[in-house]
Short mmCIF file of C-alpha atoms and ligand atoms in Angstrom, two decimals:
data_model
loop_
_atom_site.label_atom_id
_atom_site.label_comp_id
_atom_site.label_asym_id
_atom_site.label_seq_id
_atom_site.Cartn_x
_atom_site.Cartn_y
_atom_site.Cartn_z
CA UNK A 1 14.67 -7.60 -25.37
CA UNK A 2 15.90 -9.26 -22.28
CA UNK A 3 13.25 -12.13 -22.09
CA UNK A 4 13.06 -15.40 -20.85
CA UNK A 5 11.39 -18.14 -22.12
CA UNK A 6 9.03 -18.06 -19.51
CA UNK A 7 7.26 -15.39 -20.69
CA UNK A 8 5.25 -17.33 -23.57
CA UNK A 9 3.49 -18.75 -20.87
CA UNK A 10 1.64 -15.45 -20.10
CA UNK A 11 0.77 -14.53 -23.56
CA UNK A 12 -3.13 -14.81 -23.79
CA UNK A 13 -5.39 -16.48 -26.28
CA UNK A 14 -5.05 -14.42 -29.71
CA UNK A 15 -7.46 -14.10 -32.67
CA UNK A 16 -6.26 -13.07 -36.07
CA UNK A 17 -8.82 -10.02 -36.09
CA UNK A 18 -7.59 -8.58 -32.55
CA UNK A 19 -6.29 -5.36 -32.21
CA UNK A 20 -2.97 -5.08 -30.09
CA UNK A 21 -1.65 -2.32 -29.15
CA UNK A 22 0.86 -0.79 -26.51
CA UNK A 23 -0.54 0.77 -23.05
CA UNK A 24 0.01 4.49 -22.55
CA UNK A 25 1.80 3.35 -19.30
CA UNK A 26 4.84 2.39 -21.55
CA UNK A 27 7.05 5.13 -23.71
CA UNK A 28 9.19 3.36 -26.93
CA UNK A 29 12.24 5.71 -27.30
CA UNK A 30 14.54 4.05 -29.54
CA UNK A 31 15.59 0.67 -28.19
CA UNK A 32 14.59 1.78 -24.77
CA UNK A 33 10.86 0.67 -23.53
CA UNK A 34 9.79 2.60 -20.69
CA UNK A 35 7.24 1.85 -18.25
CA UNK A 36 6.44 5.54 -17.08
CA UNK A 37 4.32 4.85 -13.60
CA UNK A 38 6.89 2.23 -12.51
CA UNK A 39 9.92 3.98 -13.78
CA UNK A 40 11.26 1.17 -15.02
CA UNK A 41 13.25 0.62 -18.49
CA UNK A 42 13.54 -2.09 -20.70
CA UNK A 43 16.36 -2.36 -23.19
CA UNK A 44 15.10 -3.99 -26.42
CA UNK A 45 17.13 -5.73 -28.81
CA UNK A 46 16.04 -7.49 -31.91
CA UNK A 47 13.32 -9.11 -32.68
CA UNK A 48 11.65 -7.29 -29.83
CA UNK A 49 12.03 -3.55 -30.79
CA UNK A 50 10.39 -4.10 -34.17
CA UNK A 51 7.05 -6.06 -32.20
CA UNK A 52 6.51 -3.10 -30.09
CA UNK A 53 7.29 -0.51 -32.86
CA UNK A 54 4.35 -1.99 -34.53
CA UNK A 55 2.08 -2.56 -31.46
CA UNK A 56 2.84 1.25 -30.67
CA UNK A 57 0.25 2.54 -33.59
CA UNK A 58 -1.99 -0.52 -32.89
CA UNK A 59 -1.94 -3.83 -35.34
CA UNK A 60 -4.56 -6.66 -35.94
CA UNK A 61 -2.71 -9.98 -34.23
CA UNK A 62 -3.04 -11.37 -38.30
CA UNK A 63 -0.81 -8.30 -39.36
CA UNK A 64 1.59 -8.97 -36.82
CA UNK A 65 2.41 -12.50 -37.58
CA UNK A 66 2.88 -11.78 -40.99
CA UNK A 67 5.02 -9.06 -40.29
CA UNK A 68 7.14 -11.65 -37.91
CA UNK A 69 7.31 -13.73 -40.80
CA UNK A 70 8.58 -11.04 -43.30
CA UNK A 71 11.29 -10.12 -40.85
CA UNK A 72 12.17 -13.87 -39.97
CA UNK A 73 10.77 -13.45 -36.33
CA UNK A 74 10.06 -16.97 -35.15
CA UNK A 75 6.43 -17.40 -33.67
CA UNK A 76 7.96 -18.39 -30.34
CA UNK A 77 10.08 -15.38 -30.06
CA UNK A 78 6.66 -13.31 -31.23
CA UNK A 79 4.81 -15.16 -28.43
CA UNK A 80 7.58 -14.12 -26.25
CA UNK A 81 7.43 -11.02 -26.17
CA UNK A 82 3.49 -10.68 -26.04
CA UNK A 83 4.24 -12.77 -23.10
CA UNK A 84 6.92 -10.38 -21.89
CA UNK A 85 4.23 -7.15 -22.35
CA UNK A 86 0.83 -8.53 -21.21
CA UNK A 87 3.51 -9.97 -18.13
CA UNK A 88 3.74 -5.98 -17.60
CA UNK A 89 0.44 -4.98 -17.93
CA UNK A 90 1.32 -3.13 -21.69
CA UNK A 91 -0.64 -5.18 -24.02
CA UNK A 92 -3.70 -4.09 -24.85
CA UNK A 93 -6.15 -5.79 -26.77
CA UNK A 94 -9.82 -4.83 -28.76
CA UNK A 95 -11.90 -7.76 -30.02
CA UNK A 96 -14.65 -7.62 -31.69
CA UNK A 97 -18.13 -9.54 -30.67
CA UNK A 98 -17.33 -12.08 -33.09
CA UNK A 99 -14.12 -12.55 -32.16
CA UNK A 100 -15.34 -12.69 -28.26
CA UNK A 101 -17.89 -15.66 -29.31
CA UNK A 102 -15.10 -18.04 -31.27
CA UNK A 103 -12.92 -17.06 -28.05
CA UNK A 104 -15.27 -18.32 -25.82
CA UNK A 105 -15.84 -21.53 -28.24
CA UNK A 106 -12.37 -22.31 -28.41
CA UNK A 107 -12.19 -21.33 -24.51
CA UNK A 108 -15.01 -24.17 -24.05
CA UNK A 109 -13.45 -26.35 -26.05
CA UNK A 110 -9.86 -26.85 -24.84
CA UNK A 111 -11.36 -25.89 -21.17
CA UNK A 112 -11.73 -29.72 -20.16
CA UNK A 113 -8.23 -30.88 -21.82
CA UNK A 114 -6.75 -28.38 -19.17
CA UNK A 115 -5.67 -25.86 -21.77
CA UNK A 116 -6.70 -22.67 -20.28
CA UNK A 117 -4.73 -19.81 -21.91
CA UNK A 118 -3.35 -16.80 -19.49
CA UNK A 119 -5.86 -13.92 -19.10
CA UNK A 120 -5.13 -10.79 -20.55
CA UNK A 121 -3.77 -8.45 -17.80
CA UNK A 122 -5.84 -5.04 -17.62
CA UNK A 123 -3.96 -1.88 -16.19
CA UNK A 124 -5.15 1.73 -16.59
CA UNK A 125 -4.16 5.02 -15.15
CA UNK A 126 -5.90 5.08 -11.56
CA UNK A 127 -8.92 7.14 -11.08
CA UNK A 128 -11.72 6.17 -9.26
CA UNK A 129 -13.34 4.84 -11.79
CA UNK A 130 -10.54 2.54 -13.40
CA UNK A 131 -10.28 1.26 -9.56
CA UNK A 132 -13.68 0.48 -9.41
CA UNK A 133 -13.84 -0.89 -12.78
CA UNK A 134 -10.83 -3.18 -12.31
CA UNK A 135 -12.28 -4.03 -8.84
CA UNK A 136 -15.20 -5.52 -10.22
CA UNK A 137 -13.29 -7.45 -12.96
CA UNK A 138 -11.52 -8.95 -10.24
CA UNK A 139 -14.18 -9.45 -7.50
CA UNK A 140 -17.30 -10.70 -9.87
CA UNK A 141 -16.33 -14.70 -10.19
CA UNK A 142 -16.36 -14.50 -6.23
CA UNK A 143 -19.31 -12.95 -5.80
CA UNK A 144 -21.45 -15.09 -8.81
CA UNK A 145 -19.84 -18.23 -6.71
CA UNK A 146 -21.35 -16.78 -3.64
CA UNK A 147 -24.60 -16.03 -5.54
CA UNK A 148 -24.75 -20.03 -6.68
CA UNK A 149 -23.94 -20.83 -3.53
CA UNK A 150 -26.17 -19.06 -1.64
CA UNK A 151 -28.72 -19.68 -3.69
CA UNK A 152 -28.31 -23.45 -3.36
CA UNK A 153 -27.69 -23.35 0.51
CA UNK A 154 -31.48 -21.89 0.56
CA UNK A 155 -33.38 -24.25 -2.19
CA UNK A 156 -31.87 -27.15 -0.24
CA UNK A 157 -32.95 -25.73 3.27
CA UNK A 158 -29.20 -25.90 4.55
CA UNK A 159 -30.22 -22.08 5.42
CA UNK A 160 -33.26 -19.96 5.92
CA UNK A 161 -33.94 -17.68 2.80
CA UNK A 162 -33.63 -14.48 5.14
CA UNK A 163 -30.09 -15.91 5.88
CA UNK A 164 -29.32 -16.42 2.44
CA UNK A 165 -30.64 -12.89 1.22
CA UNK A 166 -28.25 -11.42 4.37
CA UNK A 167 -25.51 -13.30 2.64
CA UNK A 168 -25.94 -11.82 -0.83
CA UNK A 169 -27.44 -8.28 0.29
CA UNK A 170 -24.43 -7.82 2.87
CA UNK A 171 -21.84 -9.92 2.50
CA UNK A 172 -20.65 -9.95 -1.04
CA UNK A 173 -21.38 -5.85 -1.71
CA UNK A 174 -19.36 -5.27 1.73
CA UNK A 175 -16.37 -7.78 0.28
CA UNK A 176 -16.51 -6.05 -2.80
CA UNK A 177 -16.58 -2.31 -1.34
CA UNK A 178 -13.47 -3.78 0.99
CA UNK A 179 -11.67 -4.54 -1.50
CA UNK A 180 -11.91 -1.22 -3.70
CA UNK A 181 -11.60 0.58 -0.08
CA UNK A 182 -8.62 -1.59 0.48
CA UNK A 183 -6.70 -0.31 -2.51
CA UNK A 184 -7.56 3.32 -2.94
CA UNK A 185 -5.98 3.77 1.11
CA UNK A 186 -3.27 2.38 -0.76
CA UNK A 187 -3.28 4.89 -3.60
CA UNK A 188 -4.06 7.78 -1.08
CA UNK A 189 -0.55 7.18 0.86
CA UNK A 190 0.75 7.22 -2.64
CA UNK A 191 -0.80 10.21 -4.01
CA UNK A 192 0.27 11.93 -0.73
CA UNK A 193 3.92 11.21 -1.43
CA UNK A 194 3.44 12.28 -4.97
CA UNK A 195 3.94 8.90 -6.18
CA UNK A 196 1.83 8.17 -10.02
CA UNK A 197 0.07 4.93 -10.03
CA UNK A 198 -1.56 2.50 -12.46
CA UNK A 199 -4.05 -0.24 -11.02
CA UNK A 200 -3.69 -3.72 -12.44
CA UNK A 201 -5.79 -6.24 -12.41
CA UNK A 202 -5.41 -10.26 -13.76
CA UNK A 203 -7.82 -12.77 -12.89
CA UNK A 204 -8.47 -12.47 -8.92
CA UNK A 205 -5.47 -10.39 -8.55
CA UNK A 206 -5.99 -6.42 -7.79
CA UNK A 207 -2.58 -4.26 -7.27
CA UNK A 208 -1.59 -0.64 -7.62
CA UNK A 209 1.38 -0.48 -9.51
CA UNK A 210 3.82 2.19 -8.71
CA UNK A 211 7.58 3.17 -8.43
CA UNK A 212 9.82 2.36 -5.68
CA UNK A 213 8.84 4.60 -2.55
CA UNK A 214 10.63 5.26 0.29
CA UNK A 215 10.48 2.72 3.42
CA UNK A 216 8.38 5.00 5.18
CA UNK A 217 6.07 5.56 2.21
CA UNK A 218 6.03 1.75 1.32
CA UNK A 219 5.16 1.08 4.85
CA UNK A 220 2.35 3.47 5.22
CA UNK A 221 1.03 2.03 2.11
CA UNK A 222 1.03 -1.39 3.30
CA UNK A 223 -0.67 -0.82 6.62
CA UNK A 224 -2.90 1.88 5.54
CA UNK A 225 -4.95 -1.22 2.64
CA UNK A 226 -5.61 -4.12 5.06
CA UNK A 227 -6.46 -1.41 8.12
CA UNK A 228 -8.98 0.36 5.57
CA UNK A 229 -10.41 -3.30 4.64
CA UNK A 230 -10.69 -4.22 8.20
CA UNK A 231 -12.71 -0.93 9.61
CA UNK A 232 -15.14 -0.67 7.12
CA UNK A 233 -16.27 -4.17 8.45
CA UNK A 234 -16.03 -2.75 12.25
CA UNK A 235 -19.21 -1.30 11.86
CA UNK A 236 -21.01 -4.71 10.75
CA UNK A 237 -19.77 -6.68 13.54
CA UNK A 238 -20.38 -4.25 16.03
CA UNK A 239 -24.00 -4.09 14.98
CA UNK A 240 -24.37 -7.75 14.42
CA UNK A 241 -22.96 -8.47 17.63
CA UNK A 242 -25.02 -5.95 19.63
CA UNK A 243 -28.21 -6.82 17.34
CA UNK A 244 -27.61 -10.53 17.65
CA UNK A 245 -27.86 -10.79 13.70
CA UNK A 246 -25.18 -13.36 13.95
CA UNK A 247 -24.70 -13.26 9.85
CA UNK A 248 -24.03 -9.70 9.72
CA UNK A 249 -21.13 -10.54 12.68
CA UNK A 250 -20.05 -13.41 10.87
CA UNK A 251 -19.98 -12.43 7.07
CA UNK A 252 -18.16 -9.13 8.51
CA UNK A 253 -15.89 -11.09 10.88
CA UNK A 254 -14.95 -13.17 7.64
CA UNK A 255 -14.35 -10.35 5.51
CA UNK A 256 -11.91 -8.59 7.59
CA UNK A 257 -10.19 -11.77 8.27
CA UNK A 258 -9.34 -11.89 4.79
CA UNK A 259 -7.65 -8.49 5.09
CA UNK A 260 -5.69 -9.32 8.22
CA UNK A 261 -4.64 -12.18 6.23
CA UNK A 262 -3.32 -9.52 3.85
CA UNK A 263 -0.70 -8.64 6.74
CA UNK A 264 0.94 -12.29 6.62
CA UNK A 265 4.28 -11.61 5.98
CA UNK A 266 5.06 -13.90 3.22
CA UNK A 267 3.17 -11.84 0.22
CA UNK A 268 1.66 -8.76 -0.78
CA UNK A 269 0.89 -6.24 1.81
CA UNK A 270 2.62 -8.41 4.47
CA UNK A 271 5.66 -9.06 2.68
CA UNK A 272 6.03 -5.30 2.21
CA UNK A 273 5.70 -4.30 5.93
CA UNK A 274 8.05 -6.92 6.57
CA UNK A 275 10.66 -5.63 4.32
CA UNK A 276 10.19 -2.03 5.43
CA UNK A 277 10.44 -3.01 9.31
CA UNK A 278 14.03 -4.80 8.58
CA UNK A 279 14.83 -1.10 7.26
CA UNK A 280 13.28 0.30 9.42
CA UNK A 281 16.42 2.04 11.32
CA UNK A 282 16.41 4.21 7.63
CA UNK A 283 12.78 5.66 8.07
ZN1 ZN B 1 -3.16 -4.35 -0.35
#
């Protein structure tokens, strides 16, 4: 498999009694790996085509690295390729509570060395409900950080307790809601062109995942998130600004900010507007 070294520094924090397994996303045929929504494929060579063979039918992590062993797989090309897959999106893993409770020990323990192992990258078909699920795996540190904050800002009087409840009642379920309305325009544009997607989701980040599009199509799809982001705040600071509820216009005002931001052209949506403009002549 053509990986880099690299790539063992993406493979997540693995318990002997996990359950790995490939995502449907991804197709083994022979020493080809294919990644069906992207339309991408992977030529494996040795050690890697045996790994996934056995991933493909689902394996305990334990099994696995004794079946490394038995075939002379080193551990760092084994981690390597994990890397390579949960990299991808196509590692899936089931743990059971146990195994989530020594996680979390070990998690708690190595935390303040500055260990922190990668997270496990989650990526389903896209429906509404894997968006929404994958939304709220990426949006819910955010919003229990605005909860503790919020919550503080009152006790210590920094702001009134009607403020505060505005903040949590308004603000974070219209940030969340943004950002799920934010990436199903994107997977509307998508669907309209026929194009299959996946949704991915690691840590904070939240992307659809899909093959390469034409210009036109790519540049649709990059307007069409931010612009959805940004109206359904419209309505918020129009009130708040008519009502004089100035948090309403503010936490509104901040939310769509953070979608404009989305239309810098250095990343993300940005960065693909940008690169569909220089083509533009094409559309
Ligand atoms: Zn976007």
């Amino acid at each position: 498999m053509s990986v880099a070294t690299s790539f063992t520094q993406y493979c997540p924090l693995l318990l002997g009694g996990d359950i790995l397994s490939l995502s449907p996303s991804f197709l083994l045929h022979g020493k080809f790996l294919r990644d069906v929504p992207i339309g991408a494929t992977h030529k494996l060579r040795p050690p890697g085509d045996i790994i996934l063979s056995a991933l493909q039918y689902g394996i305990t992590f334990g099994s696995l690295c004794g079946l490394a062993e038995e075939l002379g797989i080193t551990e760092p090309q084994l981690i390597e390729t994990l890397g390579f897959l949960n990299c991808a999106g196509g590692l899936r893993r089931r743990r059971t509570l146990q195994g989530w409770l020594i996680a979390m020990r070990y998690t708690a323990i190595h935390a303040p060395t500055g260990a922190i192992n990668p997270a496990l990258s989650w990526r389903q078909r896209l429906s509404y409900k894997s968006l929404a699920y994958a939304t709220l795996r990426a949006t819910w540190p955010v919003v229990l950080l605005g909860i503790l904050v919020a919550t503080v800002a009152i006790v210590s009087g920094i702001i009134s307790t009607v403020t505060g409840l505005y903040a949590m009642g308004y603000a974070l379920p219209l940030f969340v809601t943004s950002i799920y309305i934010h990436e199903l325009a994107h997977t509307y544009v998508l669907r309209f062109a026929n194009i299959k997607t996946d949704v991915m989701q690691l840590r904070l980040r939240l992307g659809v995942m899909h093959r390469k599009a034409s210009r036109k199509v790519e540049l649709y799809c990059a307007v069409a998130g931010p612009s959805a982001g940004i109206g359904l705040c419209i309505p918020g600071m129009f009130y708040g600004l008519t009502r004089h509820v100035l948090v309403i216009w503010a936490a509104s005002a901040a939310i769509a900010i953070i979608h404009l931001a989305g239309l810098l052209p250095l990343y993300g949506d940005g960065a693909s507007i940008r690169r569909s403009w220089q083509n533009s002549e094409a559309i």
